[in-house]
PDB file of C-alpha atoms in Angstrom:
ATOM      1  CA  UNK A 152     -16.615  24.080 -25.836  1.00 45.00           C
ATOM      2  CA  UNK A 153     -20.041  22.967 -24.616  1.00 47.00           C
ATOM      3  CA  UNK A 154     -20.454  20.021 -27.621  1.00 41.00           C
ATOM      4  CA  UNK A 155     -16.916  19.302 -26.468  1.00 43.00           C
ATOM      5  CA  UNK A 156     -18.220  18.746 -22.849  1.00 40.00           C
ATOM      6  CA  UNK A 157     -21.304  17.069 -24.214  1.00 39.00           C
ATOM      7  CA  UNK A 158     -19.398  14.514 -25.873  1.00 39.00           C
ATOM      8  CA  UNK A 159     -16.905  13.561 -22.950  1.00 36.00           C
ATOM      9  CA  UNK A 160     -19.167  13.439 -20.083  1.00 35.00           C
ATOM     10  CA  UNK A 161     -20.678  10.251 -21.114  1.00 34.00           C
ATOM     11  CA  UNK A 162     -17.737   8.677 -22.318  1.00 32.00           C
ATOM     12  CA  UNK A 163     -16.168   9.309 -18.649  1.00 32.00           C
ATOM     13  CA  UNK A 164     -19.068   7.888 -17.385  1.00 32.00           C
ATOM     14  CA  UNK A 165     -18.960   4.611 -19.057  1.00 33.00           C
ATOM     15  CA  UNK A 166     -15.111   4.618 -19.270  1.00 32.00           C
ATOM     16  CA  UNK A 167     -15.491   4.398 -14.919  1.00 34.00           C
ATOM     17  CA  UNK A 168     -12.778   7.571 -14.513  1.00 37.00           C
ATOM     18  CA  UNK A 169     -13.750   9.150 -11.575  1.00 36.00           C
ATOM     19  CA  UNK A 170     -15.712   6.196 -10.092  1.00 36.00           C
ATOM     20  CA  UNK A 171     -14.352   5.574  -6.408  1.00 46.00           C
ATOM     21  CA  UNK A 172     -13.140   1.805  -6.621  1.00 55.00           C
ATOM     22  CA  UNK A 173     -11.958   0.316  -3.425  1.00 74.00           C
ATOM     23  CA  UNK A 174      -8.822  -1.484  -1.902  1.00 85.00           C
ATOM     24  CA  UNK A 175      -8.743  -5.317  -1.634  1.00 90.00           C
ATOM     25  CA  UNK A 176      -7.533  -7.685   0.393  1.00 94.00           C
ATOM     26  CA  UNK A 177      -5.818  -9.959  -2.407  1.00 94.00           C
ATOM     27  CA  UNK A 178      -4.985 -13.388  -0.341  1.00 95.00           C
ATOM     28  CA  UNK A 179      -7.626 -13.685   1.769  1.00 93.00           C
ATOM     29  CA  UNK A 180      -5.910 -12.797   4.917  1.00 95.00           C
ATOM     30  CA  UNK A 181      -8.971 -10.604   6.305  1.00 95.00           C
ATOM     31  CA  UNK A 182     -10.291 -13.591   7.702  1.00 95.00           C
ATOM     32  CA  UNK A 183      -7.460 -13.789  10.268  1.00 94.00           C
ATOM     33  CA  UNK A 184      -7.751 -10.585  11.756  1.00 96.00           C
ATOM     34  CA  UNK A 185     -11.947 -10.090  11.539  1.00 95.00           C
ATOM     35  CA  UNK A 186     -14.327  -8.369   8.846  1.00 94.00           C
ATOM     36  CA  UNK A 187     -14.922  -5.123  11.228  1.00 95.00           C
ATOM     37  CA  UNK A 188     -10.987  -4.376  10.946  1.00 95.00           C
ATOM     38  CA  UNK A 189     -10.400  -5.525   7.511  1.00 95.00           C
ATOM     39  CA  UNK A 190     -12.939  -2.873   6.803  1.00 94.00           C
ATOM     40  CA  UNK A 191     -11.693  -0.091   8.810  1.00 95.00           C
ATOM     41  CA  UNK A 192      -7.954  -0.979   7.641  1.00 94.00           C
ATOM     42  CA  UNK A 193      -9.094  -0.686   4.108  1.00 94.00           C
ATOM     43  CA  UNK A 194     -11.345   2.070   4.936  1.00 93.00           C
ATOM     44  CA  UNK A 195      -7.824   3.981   6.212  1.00 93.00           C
ATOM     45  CA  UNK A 196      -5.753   2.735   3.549  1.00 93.00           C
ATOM     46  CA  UNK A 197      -8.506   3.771   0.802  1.00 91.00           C
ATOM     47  CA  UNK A 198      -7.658   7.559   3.003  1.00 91.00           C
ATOM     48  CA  UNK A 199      -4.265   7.656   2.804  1.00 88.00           C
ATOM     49  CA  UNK A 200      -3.320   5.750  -1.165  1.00 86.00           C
ATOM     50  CA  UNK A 201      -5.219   7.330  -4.068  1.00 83.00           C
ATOM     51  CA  UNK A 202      -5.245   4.433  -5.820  1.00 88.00           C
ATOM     52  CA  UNK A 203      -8.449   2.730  -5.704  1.00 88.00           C
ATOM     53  CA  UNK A 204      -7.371  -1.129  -6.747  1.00 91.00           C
ATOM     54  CA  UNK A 205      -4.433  -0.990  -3.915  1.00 93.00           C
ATOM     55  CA  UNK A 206      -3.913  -5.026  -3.095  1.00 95.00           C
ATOM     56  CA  UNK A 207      -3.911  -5.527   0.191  1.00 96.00           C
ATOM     57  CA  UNK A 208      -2.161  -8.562   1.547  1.00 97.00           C
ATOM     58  CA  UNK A 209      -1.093 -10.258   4.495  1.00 97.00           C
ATOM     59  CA  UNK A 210      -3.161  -8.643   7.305  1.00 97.00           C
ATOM     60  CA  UNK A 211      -2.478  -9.761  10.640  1.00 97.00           C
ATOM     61  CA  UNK A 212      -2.977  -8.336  14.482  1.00 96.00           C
ATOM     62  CA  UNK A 213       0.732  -7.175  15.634  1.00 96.00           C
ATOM     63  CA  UNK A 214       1.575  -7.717  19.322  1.00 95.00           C
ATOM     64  CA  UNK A 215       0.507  -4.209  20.438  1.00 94.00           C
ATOM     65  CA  UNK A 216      -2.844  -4.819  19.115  1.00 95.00           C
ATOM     66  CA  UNK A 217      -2.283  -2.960  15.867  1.00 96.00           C
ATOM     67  CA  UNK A 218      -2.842  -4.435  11.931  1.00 97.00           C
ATOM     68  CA  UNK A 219       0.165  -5.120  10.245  1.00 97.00           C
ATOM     69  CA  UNK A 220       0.197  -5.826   6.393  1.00 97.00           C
ATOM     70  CA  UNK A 221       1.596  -4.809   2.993  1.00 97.00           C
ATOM     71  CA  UNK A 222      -0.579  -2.792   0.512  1.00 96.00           C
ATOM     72  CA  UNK A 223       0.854  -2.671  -3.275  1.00 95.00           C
ATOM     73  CA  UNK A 224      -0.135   0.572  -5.226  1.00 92.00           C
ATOM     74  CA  UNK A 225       0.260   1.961  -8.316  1.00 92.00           C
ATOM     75  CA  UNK A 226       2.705   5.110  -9.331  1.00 88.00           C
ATOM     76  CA  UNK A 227       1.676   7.782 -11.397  1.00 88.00           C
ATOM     77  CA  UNK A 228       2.417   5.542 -14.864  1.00 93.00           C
ATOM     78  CA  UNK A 229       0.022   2.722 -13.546  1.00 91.00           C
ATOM     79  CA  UNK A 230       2.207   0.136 -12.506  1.00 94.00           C
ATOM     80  CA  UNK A 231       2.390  -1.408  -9.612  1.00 93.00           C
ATOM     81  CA  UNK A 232       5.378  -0.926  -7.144  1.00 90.00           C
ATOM     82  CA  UNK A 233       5.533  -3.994  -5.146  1.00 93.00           C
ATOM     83  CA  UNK A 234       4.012  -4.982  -1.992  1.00 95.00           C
ATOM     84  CA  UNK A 235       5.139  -2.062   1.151  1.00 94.00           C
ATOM     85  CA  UNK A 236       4.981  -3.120   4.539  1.00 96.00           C
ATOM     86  CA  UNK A 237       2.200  -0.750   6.946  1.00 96.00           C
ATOM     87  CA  UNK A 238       0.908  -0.547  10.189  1.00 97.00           C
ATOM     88  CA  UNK A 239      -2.361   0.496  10.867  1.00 96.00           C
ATOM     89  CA  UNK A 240      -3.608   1.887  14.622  1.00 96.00           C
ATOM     90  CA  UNK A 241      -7.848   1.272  14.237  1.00 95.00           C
ATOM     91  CA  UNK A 242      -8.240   2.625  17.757  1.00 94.00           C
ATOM     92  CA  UNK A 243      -6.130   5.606  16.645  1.00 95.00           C
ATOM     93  CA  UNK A 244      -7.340   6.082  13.061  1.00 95.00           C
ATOM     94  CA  UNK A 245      -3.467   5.905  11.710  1.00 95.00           C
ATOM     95  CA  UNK A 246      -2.166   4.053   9.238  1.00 94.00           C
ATOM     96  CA  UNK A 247       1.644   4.110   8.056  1.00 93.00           C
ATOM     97  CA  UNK A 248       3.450   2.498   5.289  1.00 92.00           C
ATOM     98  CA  UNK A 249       7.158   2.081   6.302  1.00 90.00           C
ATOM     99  CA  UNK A 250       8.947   4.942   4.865  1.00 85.00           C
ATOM    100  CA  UNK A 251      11.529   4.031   1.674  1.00 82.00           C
ATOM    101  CA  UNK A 252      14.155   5.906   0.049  1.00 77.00           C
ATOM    102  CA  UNK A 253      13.285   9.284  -0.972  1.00 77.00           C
ATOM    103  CA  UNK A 254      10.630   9.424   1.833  1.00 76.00           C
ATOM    104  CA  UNK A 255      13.420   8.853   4.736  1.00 79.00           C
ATOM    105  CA  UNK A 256      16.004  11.572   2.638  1.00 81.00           C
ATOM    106  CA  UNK A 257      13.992  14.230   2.777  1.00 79.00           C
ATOM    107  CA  UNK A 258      10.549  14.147   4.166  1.00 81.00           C
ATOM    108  CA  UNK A 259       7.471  16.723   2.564  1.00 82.00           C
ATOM    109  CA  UNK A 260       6.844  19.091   5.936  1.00 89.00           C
ATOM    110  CA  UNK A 261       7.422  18.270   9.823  1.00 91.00           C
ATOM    111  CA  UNK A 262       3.905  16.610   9.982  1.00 90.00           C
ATOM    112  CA  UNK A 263       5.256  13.957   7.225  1.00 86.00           C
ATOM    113  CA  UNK A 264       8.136  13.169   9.218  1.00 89.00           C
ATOM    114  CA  UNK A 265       6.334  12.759  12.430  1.00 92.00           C
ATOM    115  CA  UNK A 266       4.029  10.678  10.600  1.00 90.00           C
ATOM    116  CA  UNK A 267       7.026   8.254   9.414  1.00 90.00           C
ATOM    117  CA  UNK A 268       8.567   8.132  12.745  1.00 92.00           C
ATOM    118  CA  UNK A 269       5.045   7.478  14.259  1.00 94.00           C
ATOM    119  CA  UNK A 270       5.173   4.176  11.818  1.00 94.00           C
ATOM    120  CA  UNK A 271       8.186   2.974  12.010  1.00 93.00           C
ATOM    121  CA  UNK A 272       7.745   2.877  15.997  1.00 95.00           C
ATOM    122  CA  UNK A 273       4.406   1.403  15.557  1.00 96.00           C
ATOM    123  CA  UNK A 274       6.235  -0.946  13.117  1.00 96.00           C
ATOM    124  CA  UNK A 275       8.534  -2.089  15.521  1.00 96.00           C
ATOM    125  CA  UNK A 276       6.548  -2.527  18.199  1.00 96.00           C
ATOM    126  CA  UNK A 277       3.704  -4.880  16.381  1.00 96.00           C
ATOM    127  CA  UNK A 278       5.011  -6.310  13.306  1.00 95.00           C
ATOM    128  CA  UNK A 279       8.569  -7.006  13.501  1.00 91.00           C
ATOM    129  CA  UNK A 280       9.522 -10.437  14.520  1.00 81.00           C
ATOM    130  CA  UNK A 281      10.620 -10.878  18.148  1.00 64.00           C
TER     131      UNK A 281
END
């Protein structure tokens, strides 16, 4: 067991599994809403999506004050999903992706459902066109 252990550790190391990568802004929409809060959006997004090359698109500041964008992750087989509205309160520390399909059916624990409804109002109230 120990040669086995040996033997992998390096190869993990230079294979980069492990290695925290980071979330990015893919079209250069940062620029519109300010470095400071591109940073803590991605810094919040980076919290809540495990997936450490997340591409982050069309960042904006919603009417309420809050960041509205999409964010594009990767499922469990590595591909990418497509491009999921969120909301993101920086004052608050909370960021939301809209809720989809299985999310809305049937919801993990209360705190997961207050968590959607908490984004879909926050949705509304910045994002959506009006």
């Amino acid at each position: 067991m120990r040669l086995r252990t040996t033997i992998l550790a390096p190869l993990l190391l230079l294979s980069g599994a492990g290695m925290a990568g980071a979330q990015t802004v893919v079209d250069g929409s940062a620029a519109g809403i300010g470095a400071e809060a591109a940073r803590t959006a991605l810094s919040l997004i980076g919290k809540q999506i495990r997936d450490p090359e997340a591409r982050v698109a069309d960042l904006r500041i919603g009417r309420a004050g809050a960041v509205c964008g999409t964010v594009d992750a990767r499922n469990r087989m590595g591909a990418y999903t497509g491009p999921r509205p969120f909301v993101a309160d920086l004052s608050a520390g909370f960021i939301g992706r809209l809720p989809e399909g299985p999310e809305l059916r049937s919801p993990d624990s209360m705190a997961a459902f207050r968590a959607m409804e908490r984004a879909k109002a926050l949705f509304e109230a910045n994002c959506l066109a009006g």
